Amino acid sequence: MCGIVGYIGYRNALPVLMDGLKRLEYRGYDSAGVAYINGNGIEIKKTKGRIEDLSRILPLPAPDAKIGVGHTRWATHGAPSDRNAHPHACGGVVVVHNGIIENYRELRSRLASEGHQFASDTDTEVIPRLISSYMKGGLPLEDSIKKAVSDLRGSYALGIIGQDCPGNLYAVRNGSPLIIGVGQDEYFFASDIPAFLQFTKKFIFLEDGQMCVMSGRQARLEQLGPAVPSKTKLPDAGTEKTEPAGSPRVVEVDWTPEMAEKEGYDYFMLKEIYEQPRTVRETMREWIENPAAMLDSLGLTSKTVLGLRRLHIAACGTSYHAALVAKYIIEALAHLPVDVEIASEFRHREQLIEKNNLFISITQSGETADTLAAQREASKKGAFTLTICNVVGSTASREADSVLYTRAGPEIGVASTKAFTAQLAALCLISIVLGMKRGRLIAAEAETLTSQLKKMPSLIEKALACDKQTMDIASKIKGSRSMLYLGRGINYPIALEGALKLKEISYIHAEGYPAGEMKHGPIALIDSGMPVVVVAPVNNLFEKTLSNIEEVKARGGRVIVITDEPPGLRAMADEVIEVPSAHPALSPFLNVIPLQLLAFWSGVLNGNDVDKPRNLAKSVTVE
Ligand code: F6R
């Protein structure tokens, strides 16, 4: 979390940095700061609050600086405050940092014994102090950075400038995302691609343990510590540029700056909800006409697929809910047992993964610390690792044996929406292919499913018609303290996802439950003040779900139902939201749409910043 940016080149650095920070604000937004070098030396401006607050304290007109760094913070060590805001500095060395320095206490006492007096409560401040302490000992800046980095334990992406070397910008990566943007006579660094898409589409994806030294005209990579062999595959994401031998590998990405803009919507979240017909279509585009070709491209041989006894999936949050949906589909279509686990649990227990098992990680950002750790664990145990990931060049995509990219484009809203349905699309394709390859899904059934899947973008379009109705319902549930979301079978994970979306955006407490489990506890909560959302598509569990609705009504509960069979339900439920009918395995795509919109409008009506809900950040790079 936290976003860092840096610039060196011919432009005025400050507006470039501020623009980059604005685009990374989704990563953290409790304080912000910039540092730049101009004729007066290094200047630092920082404040508690958002980028907007930072812009208020910047000098006007922007000073003539051609080099600088910036930071937007999600607090880990030390409360959000002016003093804890980055950049941190010591003796003409300035550092911005994303990540956590695990041994900062030890380093702090070492530096304190040398006479350093700390100006913040952060772990980061040890870094500029270490560098300047090595410089005092006679080392030049670059060597001091290397020495300081060798003292650090933990995860970090660092941006560094120094008074002594105003012509150099330094970026170091170890465990936290960091990319270098390559322009004509200018370089950028950032935690994520959208920061500088308006200036360049060419990027160098740093590996762990690498430092990039940028001057205006060139970038040089240095390996600090042991090289981490990368299985880097950035193939279908962009075109690799041929560079002279020894030069860093430059990849051109196919995202456009507009993809990271609001394009007329008031909120990224709403824009991203509406993008889903397109992003689901894009994700399937390459494979939908010939799903069987997918396995080869993923490096999965027929022998591996036929030999599979179990499949493991790990993910966090919304991506975990996509994994739960996949369990239902894969087990039904491919008769393959699927273990789904929250990544932070998976990684910390003994895993019964056998060699040649297939492990899938699902991650929008490709940088979620727990998901990466789970993937590494599985890899250590000899599993073949496949990641379903949205960000080209992300750590998950580089470390996995194989990548299936979702084509959702940059997801900026902190609450995940379009990434979820893109993940469902990718997982449906994999399920069909596994089913076919393992001889469990006959060609005709596979054909029916793929043709239904092809219709999904236009069905999602139709589902979006409930927008206005969800806004009305949101106004009715405003003021509720708690809500229950119920679903059965493949729509139970959709109930979980609806509840997660509502709580993170509206701050109304919500719980998702399997509808059949309600009578074992949560039914005690039901009264007229407790809205209950029920996902009730017509399928083999429909009648049972109707009974659950009756049980809620009998206790005075208010029922909001999502269904493709509204006439039958109007007499029972207080609110009926209609979605189009779909193949039972594909109904989650449509049922989640009203739940995303209901959460969105509840957040807006409660006056919340839905794109940046409190306490949250996108891309959770801490454990
Ligand atoms: C919820 C949300 C989070 C993420 C989770 C995993 O709206 O956005 O729960 O889904 O942090 O993130 P990724 O998919 O980037 O690994």
XYZ file of C-alpha atoms and ligand atoms in Angstrom:
639
model
C 0.000 0.000 0.000
C 1.338 3.534 -0.175
C 2.209 4.859 -3.589
C 5.578 6.232 -4.555
C 6.582 8.203 -7.634
C 9.742 9.767 -8.982
C 10.767 11.805 -12.000
C 13.940 12.947 -13.722
C 14.020 14.636 -17.114
C 13.376 17.906 -18.882
C 9.872 18.661 -17.595
C 8.978 20.560 -14.491
C 9.013 17.739 -11.965
C 6.399 18.965 -9.503
C 3.296 18.839 -11.724
C 4.436 15.442 -13.065
C 4.825 14.069 -9.542
C 1.505 15.483 -8.371
C -0.274 14.000 -11.364
C 1.345 10.619 -10.697
C 0.387 10.769 -7.026
C -3.233 11.579 -7.868
C -3.362 8.443 -9.972
C -1.884 6.344 -7.173
C -4.025 7.792 -4.416
C -6.102 4.591 -4.349
C -3.073 2.923 -2.719
C -3.272 5.022 0.436
C -4.572 8.432 1.295
C -3.851 9.475 4.852
C -0.908 11.750 4.144
C 1.179 12.836 1.196
C 4.383 14.582 0.306
C 6.922 15.503 -2.348
C 10.592 16.450 -2.461
C 12.401 18.082 -5.362
C 15.769 19.620 -6.091
C 15.972 23.092 -7.566
C 18.370 26.031 -7.329
C 17.774 26.194 -3.567
C 18.737 22.572 -3.000
C 16.271 19.980 -1.722
C 12.806 21.122 -0.720
C 10.265 18.929 1.016
C 6.524 19.579 1.312
C 4.322 17.133 3.151
C 1.090 17.013 5.084
C -1.469 14.839 6.736
C -4.453 14.354 4.396
C -4.895 13.781 0.718
C -3.114 14.910 -2.435
C -5.576 17.797 -2.592
C -4.324 18.967 0.818
C -0.743 18.639 -0.372
C -1.419 20.746 -3.449
C -2.606 23.578 -1.166
C 0.792 23.872 0.500
C 2.897 23.788 -2.670
C 4.595 26.953 -3.906
C 3.058 28.741 -6.878
C 4.218 28.941 -9.576
C 5.781 25.473 -9.413
C 9.522 25.823 -8.788
C 11.848 24.891 -11.610
C 12.894 21.395 -10.545
C 13.741 18.597 -12.975
C 14.019 15.832 -10.412
C 11.821 14.793 -7.504
C 10.014 12.060 -5.582
C 6.523 11.794 -4.084
C 4.504 9.628 -1.723
C 0.905 8.917 -0.786
C 0.613 7.015 2.487
C -1.367 4.196 4.072
C -0.099 4.249 7.644
C 1.590 1.156 9.046
C 4.047 2.591 11.599
C 2.960 5.821 13.235
C -0.392 7.575 13.003
C -1.320 9.669 9.968
C 0.260 13.057 10.741
C 2.493 15.707 9.197
C 5.567 14.342 10.952
C 4.971 10.769 9.799
C 4.202 11.762 6.209
C 6.902 10.912 3.648
C 9.401 11.909 2.293
C 11.803 11.385 5.192
C 15.203 13.017 5.101
C 18.569 13.242 6.753
C 21.702 15.118 5.748
C 20.563 15.963 2.229
C 19.243 12.459 1.483
C 15.517 12.047 0.862
C 13.594 8.772 0.795
C 10.054 7.685 -0.089
C 9.137 4.128 0.844
C 6.362 1.618 0.280
C 6.554 -1.521 2.427
C 7.717 -2.414 5.901
C 11.210 -2.453 7.391
C 10.986 -5.354 9.807
C 14.224 -4.660 11.686
C 13.624 -0.935 12.070
C 13.668 -1.053 15.881
C 17.133 -2.548 15.914
C 18.354 -0.052 13.288
C 16.756 2.824 15.153
C 18.596 2.035 18.369
C 21.851 1.605 16.455
C 21.386 5.021 14.849
C 20.217 6.598 18.112
C 23.441 5.416 19.759
C 25.300 7.260 16.977
C 23.454 10.428 17.996
C 20.558 10.441 15.504
C 17.374 12.078 16.748
C 14.282 10.802 15.013
C 11.669 13.187 13.743
C 8.914 10.612 13.082
C 7.471 7.326 14.365
C 7.939 5.565 11.045
C 10.044 2.556 10.144
C 11.099 4.455 7.004
C 13.120 7.146 8.713
C 15.950 4.711 9.445
C 16.704 4.580 5.702
C 17.799 8.184 5.002
C 19.610 8.136 8.349
C 21.521 4.978 7.461
C 22.445 6.370 4.045
C 23.622 9.673 5.424
C 25.547 7.912 8.172
C 27.475 5.904 5.544
C 28.062 9.112 3.587
C 29.474 10.747 6.681
C 31.867 7.816 6.861
C 33.175 8.848 3.435
C 31.168 6.755 0.967
C 29.524 8.376 -2.054
C 25.712 8.400 -2.238
C 25.300 5.356 -4.468
C 27.557 3.140 -2.346
C 25.866 4.418 0.793
C 22.481 3.420 -0.605
C 23.838 -0.062 -1.323
C 25.261 -0.379 2.196
C 22.040 0.883 3.782
C 19.921 -1.508 1.727
C 22.076 -4.418 2.871
C 21.113 -3.491 6.466
C 17.385 -3.668 5.773
C 15.067 -6.625 6.351
C 11.503 -6.557 5.096
C 9.760 -5.424 1.976
C 10.441 -2.137 0.328
C 10.198 -0.085 -2.789
C 12.372 2.975 -2.313
C 12.772 6.205 -4.191
C 15.829 8.248 -3.271
C 17.316 11.607 -4.213
C 20.364 13.285 -2.725
C 21.626 16.817 -2.554
C 25.095 15.600 -3.595
C 23.866 13.998 -6.838
C 21.092 16.188 -8.254
C 21.456 14.474 -11.637
C 20.530 10.997 -10.384
C 17.277 9.392 -9.313
C 17.504 6.054 -7.464
C 14.837 3.346 -7.187
C 15.279 0.099 -5.241
C 12.933 -2.842 -5.132
C 12.644 -5.699 -2.700
C 9.255 -7.296 -2.250
C 7.113 -4.238 -2.996
C 6.016 -3.274 -6.503
C 8.131 -0.799 -8.455
C 8.244 -0.040 -12.139
C 10.374 2.318 -14.196
C 8.697 4.382 -16.913
C 10.930 4.989 -19.908
C 10.460 8.222 -21.854
C 12.546 10.136 -24.372
C 15.261 11.760 -22.250
C 13.218 11.262 -19.108
C 12.522 8.508 -16.586
C 9.802 7.869 -14.055
C 9.355 5.376 -11.272
C 6.094 4.419 -9.629
C 4.355 1.749 -7.591
C 1.923 1.087 -10.415
C 1.595 1.581 -14.162
C -1.299 4.111 -14.265
C 0.836 6.770 -12.546
C 2.610 7.772 -15.756
C 0.608 6.241 -18.601
C -0.007 9.712 -19.975
C 3.748 10.093 -20.542
C 4.868 6.629 -21.567
C 3.704 3.114 -22.214
C 7.196 1.673 -21.962
C 8.160 0.131 -18.657
C 10.977 -1.747 -16.982
C 9.690 -4.150 -14.329
C 12.316 -4.225 -11.586
C 13.134 -7.544 -9.938
C 13.621 -7.968 -6.198
C 17.107 -6.933 -5.176
C 17.530 -4.527 -8.090
C 18.383 -0.863 -8.008
C 17.771 1.410 -10.970
C 19.930 4.516 -11.299
C 18.345 7.029 -13.628
C 19.805 10.150 -15.120
C 17.776 12.107 -17.643
C 19.293 10.169 -20.523
C 19.807 6.643 -19.302
C 18.834 4.025 -16.783
C 21.231 1.482 -15.364
C 20.283 -1.588 -13.324
C 22.393 -2.820 -10.431
C 21.876 -6.107 -8.669
C 22.059 -5.601 -4.909
C 22.498 -8.889 -3.125
C 21.750 -12.259 -4.671
C 19.825 -12.197 -7.927
C 16.295 -13.558 -7.696
C 15.792 -15.635 -10.809
C 12.656 -14.457 -12.505
C 10.428 -16.644 -14.565
C 9.237 -13.410 -16.079
C 6.656 -13.893 -18.733
C 5.180 -10.709 -20.044
C 4.163 -12.146 -23.346
C 0.619 -11.438 -24.335
C 0.559 -8.251 -22.315
C 2.669 -6.146 -24.485
C 5.439 -6.166 -26.979
C 8.930 -6.621 -25.791
C 11.333 -4.084 -27.231
C 14.722 -5.220 -28.363
C 17.344 -3.192 -26.533
C 21.121 -3.325 -26.741
C 22.704 -6.200 -24.807
C 22.958 -5.464 -21.091
C 20.209 -2.856 -21.162
C 17.161 -3.377 -19.009
C 14.276 -5.176 -20.669
C 11.633 -2.677 -21.726
C 8.025 -3.787 -22.172
C 5.327 -1.786 -23.896
C 1.941 -2.165 -22.146
C -1.379 -1.957 -23.957
C -3.278 0.086 -21.351
C -4.288 3.586 -22.401
C -4.317 6.682 -20.166
C -8.105 6.910 -20.652
C -8.475 3.515 -18.994
C -7.249 5.102 -15.790
C -9.590 8.122 -16.076
C -13.156 8.556 -14.833
C -14.407 9.228 -18.384
C -17.427 11.266 -17.323
C -18.428 9.178 -14.315
C -18.360 10.803 -10.893
C -16.701 7.770 -9.345
C -14.219 5.163 -10.530
C -16.298 2.494 -8.824
C -19.397 3.314 -10.881
C -17.365 3.529 -14.070
C -15.818 0.154 -13.318
C -19.211 -1.438 -12.577
C -20.430 -0.203 -15.963
C -17.295 -1.408 -17.733
C -18.079 -5.042 -16.941
C -19.715 -6.038 -20.230
C -16.530 -4.941 -21.977
C -14.028 -6.278 -19.465
C -15.679 -9.720 -19.371
C -15.679 -9.775 -23.193
C -12.020 -8.708 -23.284
C -10.992 -11.349 -20.777
C -12.607 -14.104 -22.836
C -11.713 -12.742 -26.274
C -8.585 -14.758 -26.857
C -10.046 -18.110 -25.795
C -13.783 -18.164 -26.214
C -13.738 -19.502 -29.777
C -11.262 -22.215 -28.894
C -10.992 -22.760 -25.144
C -8.998 -25.961 -25.636
C -6.036 -23.895 -26.900
C -5.791 -22.306 -23.490
C -4.087 -25.258 -21.819
C -1.131 -25.266 -24.180
C -0.699 -21.572 -23.764
C -0.747 -21.989 -19.979
C 1.904 -24.681 -20.214
C -0.457 -27.344 -18.852
C 0.120 -30.646 -20.630
C -2.610 -33.238 -21.106
C -0.604 -35.521 -18.846
C -0.632 -32.942 -16.036
C -4.337 -32.292 -16.400
C -5.248 -35.976 -16.512
C -2.985 -36.714 -13.569
C -4.515 -34.034 -11.342
C -6.026 -35.359 -8.121
C -6.777 -32.027 -6.481
C -6.598 -28.360 -7.244
C -5.689 -25.690 -4.706
C -6.749 -22.069 -4.955
C -5.708 -19.271 -2.603
C -6.703 -15.605 -2.702
C -7.898 -12.728 -0.529
C -11.091 -10.679 -0.284
C -13.093 -10.401 -3.452
C -10.641 -12.606 -5.343
C -11.279 -15.287 -2.702
C -14.989 -15.080 -3.473
C -14.212 -15.660 -7.165
C -12.244 -18.728 -6.078
C -15.249 -20.022 -4.112
C -17.448 -19.688 -7.204
C -14.808 -21.576 -9.200
C -14.908 -24.470 -6.737
C -18.566 -25.087 -7.572
C -17.951 -24.924 -11.311
C -14.739 -26.949 -11.488
C -16.020 -29.692 -9.219
C -19.207 -29.927 -11.282
C -17.621 -29.802 -14.727
C -14.270 -31.501 -14.194
C -15.043 -33.745 -11.181
C -11.842 -32.488 -9.634
C -11.795 -31.720 -5.893
C -10.918 -28.072 -5.302
C -9.532 -26.709 -2.032
C -10.107 -22.997 -1.703
C -8.441 -21.119 1.086
C -7.894 -17.547 2.194
C -4.254 -16.878 1.350
C -3.299 -15.584 4.801
C -4.486 -18.910 6.277
C -3.097 -21.129 3.539
C 0.422 -19.820 3.884
C 0.700 -20.397 7.610
C -0.253 -24.049 7.893
C 1.054 -27.365 6.758
C -0.041 -27.793 3.172
C -0.881 -31.205 1.858
C 0.170 -30.293 -1.633
C 1.738 -33.008 -3.660
C 4.267 -32.575 -6.395
C 2.606 -31.768 -9.723
C -0.573 -30.545 -8.040
C -2.030 -27.476 -9.645
C -2.136 -24.346 -7.504
C -4.016 -21.257 -8.656
C -3.640 -17.832 -7.116
C -6.239 -15.220 -7.956
C -5.244 -11.606 -7.566
C -6.279 -8.412 -9.275
C -3.151 -6.493 -8.329
C -0.678 -9.368 -8.392
C 0.954 -7.728 -5.359
C -1.125 -8.918 -2.391
C 1.465 -10.041 0.151
C -0.481 -13.019 1.524
C -1.404 -14.299 -1.931
C 2.206 -14.047 -3.081
C 3.354 -15.919 0.011
C 0.780 -18.664 -0.604
C 1.920 -18.970 -4.223
C 5.557 -19.237 -3.105
C 4.653 -21.916 -0.536
C 2.863 -23.951 -3.186
C 5.779 -23.552 -5.552
C 8.214 -24.714 -2.857
C 6.135 -27.850 -2.424
C 6.532 -28.586 -6.132
C 3.083 -27.524 -7.335
C 2.636 -26.041 -10.780
C 1.563 -22.464 -10.072
C -0.888 -20.581 -12.230
C -1.956 -17.045 -11.388
C -5.101 -15.328 -12.584
C -4.008 -11.752 -12.462
C -4.939 -8.363 -13.860
C -1.633 -6.527 -13.805
C 1.037 -7.228 -16.360
C 4.491 -7.440 -14.835
C 3.144 -7.733 -11.282
C 5.008 -9.945 -8.838
C 2.439 -12.765 -8.982
C 2.571 -12.820 -12.766
C 6.349 -12.904 -12.775
C 6.792 -15.558 -10.150
C 4.106 -18.019 -11.229
C 4.848 -20.819 -13.654
C 2.017 -19.567 -15.779
C -0.287 -16.540 -16.036
C -3.809 -16.085 -17.240
C -4.360 -12.354 -17.483
C -7.779 -10.903 -16.824
C -8.295 -8.004 -19.190
C -10.148 -5.673 -16.858
C -7.769 -2.743 -17.357
C -6.642 -0.678 -14.366
C -9.008 -1.008 -11.413
C -8.744 2.231 -9.463
C -11.789 2.093 -7.165
C -10.612 0.500 -3.948
C -13.594 -1.875 -3.918
C -13.047 -4.535 -6.517
C -15.862 -4.924 -9.061
C -14.801 -5.410 -12.677
C -11.813 -7.514 -11.632
C -14.240 -9.940 -9.953
C -16.354 -10.637 -13.041
C -13.207 -10.812 -15.186
C -11.854 -13.433 -12.760
C -15.141 -15.338 -13.050
C -14.791 -15.267 -16.837
C -11.241 -16.613 -16.714
C -12.231 -19.289 -14.188
C -15.242 -20.396 -16.252
C -13.011 -20.887 -19.270
C -10.521 -22.910 -17.233
C -13.355 -25.011 -15.789
C -14.716 -25.816 -19.237
C -11.277 -26.753 -20.516
C -10.489 -28.930 -17.498
C -13.882 -30.612 -17.850
C -13.285 -31.346 -21.528
C -9.720 -32.539 -21.117
C -10.629 -34.840 -18.260
C -13.474 -36.321 -20.302
C -16.150 -35.199 -17.846
C -17.736 -32.556 -20.005
C -19.025 -33.806 -23.324
C -18.517 -31.615 -26.378
C -22.198 -30.668 -26.654
C -22.347 -29.478 -23.043
C -19.108 -27.577 -23.456
C -20.568 -25.959 -26.552
C -23.733 -24.919 -24.681
C -21.710 -23.414 -21.865
C -19.340 -21.500 -24.107
C -22.189 -20.096 -26.136
C -23.903 -18.985 -22.883
C -20.631 -17.492 -21.733
C -20.388 -15.536 -24.981
C -23.752 -13.963 -24.156
C -22.598 -12.879 -20.713
C -21.460 -9.349 -21.699
C -24.878 -8.518 -23.140
C -26.665 -10.109 -20.163
C -24.534 -8.028 -17.780
C -25.564 -4.985 -19.804
C -29.201 -5.894 -19.114
C -28.521 -6.552 -15.424
C -27.145 -3.009 -15.138
C -30.654 -1.719 -15.819
C -31.387 -2.125 -12.087
C -29.118 0.854 -11.300
C -31.907 3.325 -10.480
C -33.822 0.727 -8.482
C -30.772 -0.078 -6.358
C -30.391 3.637 -5.633
C -33.996 3.748 -4.367
C -33.460 0.675 -2.237
C -30.225 2.160 -0.882
C -32.194 5.167 0.344
C -34.589 2.816 2.158
C -31.839 0.863 3.910
C -29.921 4.005 4.848
C -29.602 4.077 8.603
C -29.676 0.289 8.997
C -27.050 -0.915 11.438
C -26.627 -4.339 9.983
C -27.660 -6.487 7.033
C -27.708 -10.166 6.197
C -26.933 -11.566 2.733
C -28.132 -15.072 1.922
C -27.408 -17.340 -1.022
C -27.203 -21.036 -1.779
C -24.808 -23.151 -3.800
C -22.831 -21.216 -6.352
C -24.556 -18.040 -5.213
C -23.441 -18.380 -1.616
C -20.070 -16.749 -2.526
C -22.112 -14.003 -4.193
C -23.859 -13.358 -0.870
C -20.409 -13.122 0.733
C -19.260 -10.708 -1.954
C -22.409 -8.554 -1.617
C -21.850 -8.291 2.142
C -18.156 -7.452 1.736
C -18.937 -4.737 -0.816
C -21.617 -3.189 1.396
C -19.488 -3.031 4.522
C -16.401 -1.601 2.873
C -18.239 1.120 0.962
C -21.231 2.048 3.138
C -19.728 1.098 6.547
C -22.981 -0.751 7.319
C -22.142 -4.037 8.972
C -23.124 -6.977 6.773
C -22.704 -10.722 6.864
C -22.986 -13.255 4.100
C -24.404 -16.665 4.986
C -25.450 -19.836 3.208
C -29.245 -19.455 3.247
C -29.672 -22.932 4.719
C -27.462 -22.030 7.659
C -29.575 -19.053 8.743
C -31.699 -21.127 11.075
C -28.567 -22.232 12.934
C -27.879 -18.828 14.423
C -28.295 -15.638 12.408
C -32.085 -15.958 12.455
C -31.893 -14.603 16.009
C -30.920 -11.224 14.567
C -33.923 -10.831 12.330
C -36.451 -8.110 13.042
C -37.960 -5.214 11.133
C -34.741 -3.234 11.390
C -32.642 -5.893 9.674
C -32.755 -5.875 5.879
C -32.031 -9.307 4.417
C -30.760 -9.601 0.848
C -31.510 -12.967 -0.731
C -29.940 -14.169 -3.975
C -32.624 -16.418 -5.453
C -32.117 -17.488 -9.059
C -34.363 -20.194 -10.454
C -32.374 -23.401 -10.100
C -32.534 -26.675 -8.205
C -32.290 -24.773 -4.907
C -34.946 -22.160 -5.690
C -37.722 -23.717 -3.607
C -35.466 -24.104 -0.605
C -34.452 -20.459 -0.908
C -38.134 -19.482 -1.033
C -38.610 -21.253 2.294
C -35.769 -19.195 3.745
C -37.481 -16.025 2.554
C -40.683 -17.173 4.280
C -38.718 -17.740 7.475
C -37.355 -14.192 7.370
C -40.776 -12.707 6.615
C -42.374 -14.681 9.435
C -40.029 -12.877 11.833
C -40.795 -9.416 10.518
C -37.613 -9.136 8.416
C -37.396 -6.902 5.320
C -36.453 -8.950 2.273
C -34.668 -7.644 -0.814
C -34.493 -10.378 -3.387
C -32.309 -10.720 -6.495
C -33.949 -13.101 -8.954
C -34.703 -13.961 -12.562
C -38.261 -14.904 -11.541
C -39.806 -11.704 -10.212
C -43.546 -12.473 -10.597
C -43.418 -15.344 -8.124
C -41.538 -13.306 -5.577
C -43.328 -9.956 -5.603
C -45.922 -11.162 -3.121
C -43.287 -12.407 -0.687
C -40.447 -9.903 -0.759
C -40.361 -6.202 0.060
C -38.126 -5.430 -2.914
C -37.524 -7.539 -6.006
C -34.571 -6.798 -8.255
C -34.770 -8.583 -11.573
C -31.713 -9.917 -13.388
C -31.725 -11.879 -16.657
C -31.832 -15.676 -16.569
C -28.615 -17.539 -17.242
C -27.148 -21.026 -17.144
C -27.017 -21.915 -13.405
C -23.201 -22.052 -13.453
C -23.073 -18.529 -14.856
C -25.721 -16.840 -12.697
C -23.070 -15.326 -10.316
C -22.006 -12.915 -13.088
C -25.482 -11.381 -13.081
C -26.440 -11.635 -9.429
C -23.384 -9.738 -8.303
C -24.267 -6.653 -10.393
C -27.185 -5.381 -8.247
C -25.141 -6.108 -5.123
C -22.264 -3.968 -6.386
C -24.696 -1.168 -7.235
C -26.537 -1.438 -3.927
C -23.237 -1.089 -2.057
C -22.174 1.788 -4.287
C -25.373 3.795 -3.758
C -25.427 3.040 -0.021
C -21.916 4.441 0.217
C -22.804 7.541 -1.807
C -25.985 8.177 0.194
C -24.052 7.842 3.440
C -21.735 10.579 2.177
C -18.702 8.276 1.961
C -15.824 8.534 -0.458
C -16.645 5.274 -2.222
C -13.483 5.261 -4.320
C -11.330 5.565 -1.224
C -13.223 4.136 1.733
C -11.802 4.776 5.173
C -8.954 2.626 6.487
C -8.666 0.678 3.257
C -6.162 0.743 0.437
C -5.919 -1.106 -2.804
C -3.132 -3.603 -3.231
C -2.461 -4.910 0.253
C 1.292 -5.366 0.203
C 1.596 -5.886 3.953
C 0.996 -9.212 5.672
C -12.634 -5.871 -1.898
C -11.250 -5.771 -2.287
C -10.256 -6.607 -1.569
C -9.344 -7.319 -2.586
C -8.249 -8.093 -1.841
C -7.374 -8.898 -2.786
O -13.427 -5.012 -2.638
O -10.896 -5.043 -3.176
O -10.881 -7.511 -0.735
O -10.129 -8.182 -3.355
O -7.452 -7.183 -1.134
O -6.727 -8.087 -3.704
P -6.039 -8.684 -5.004
O -7.111 -9.276 -5.847
O -5.362 -7.516 -5.647
O -5.075 -9.728 -4.540
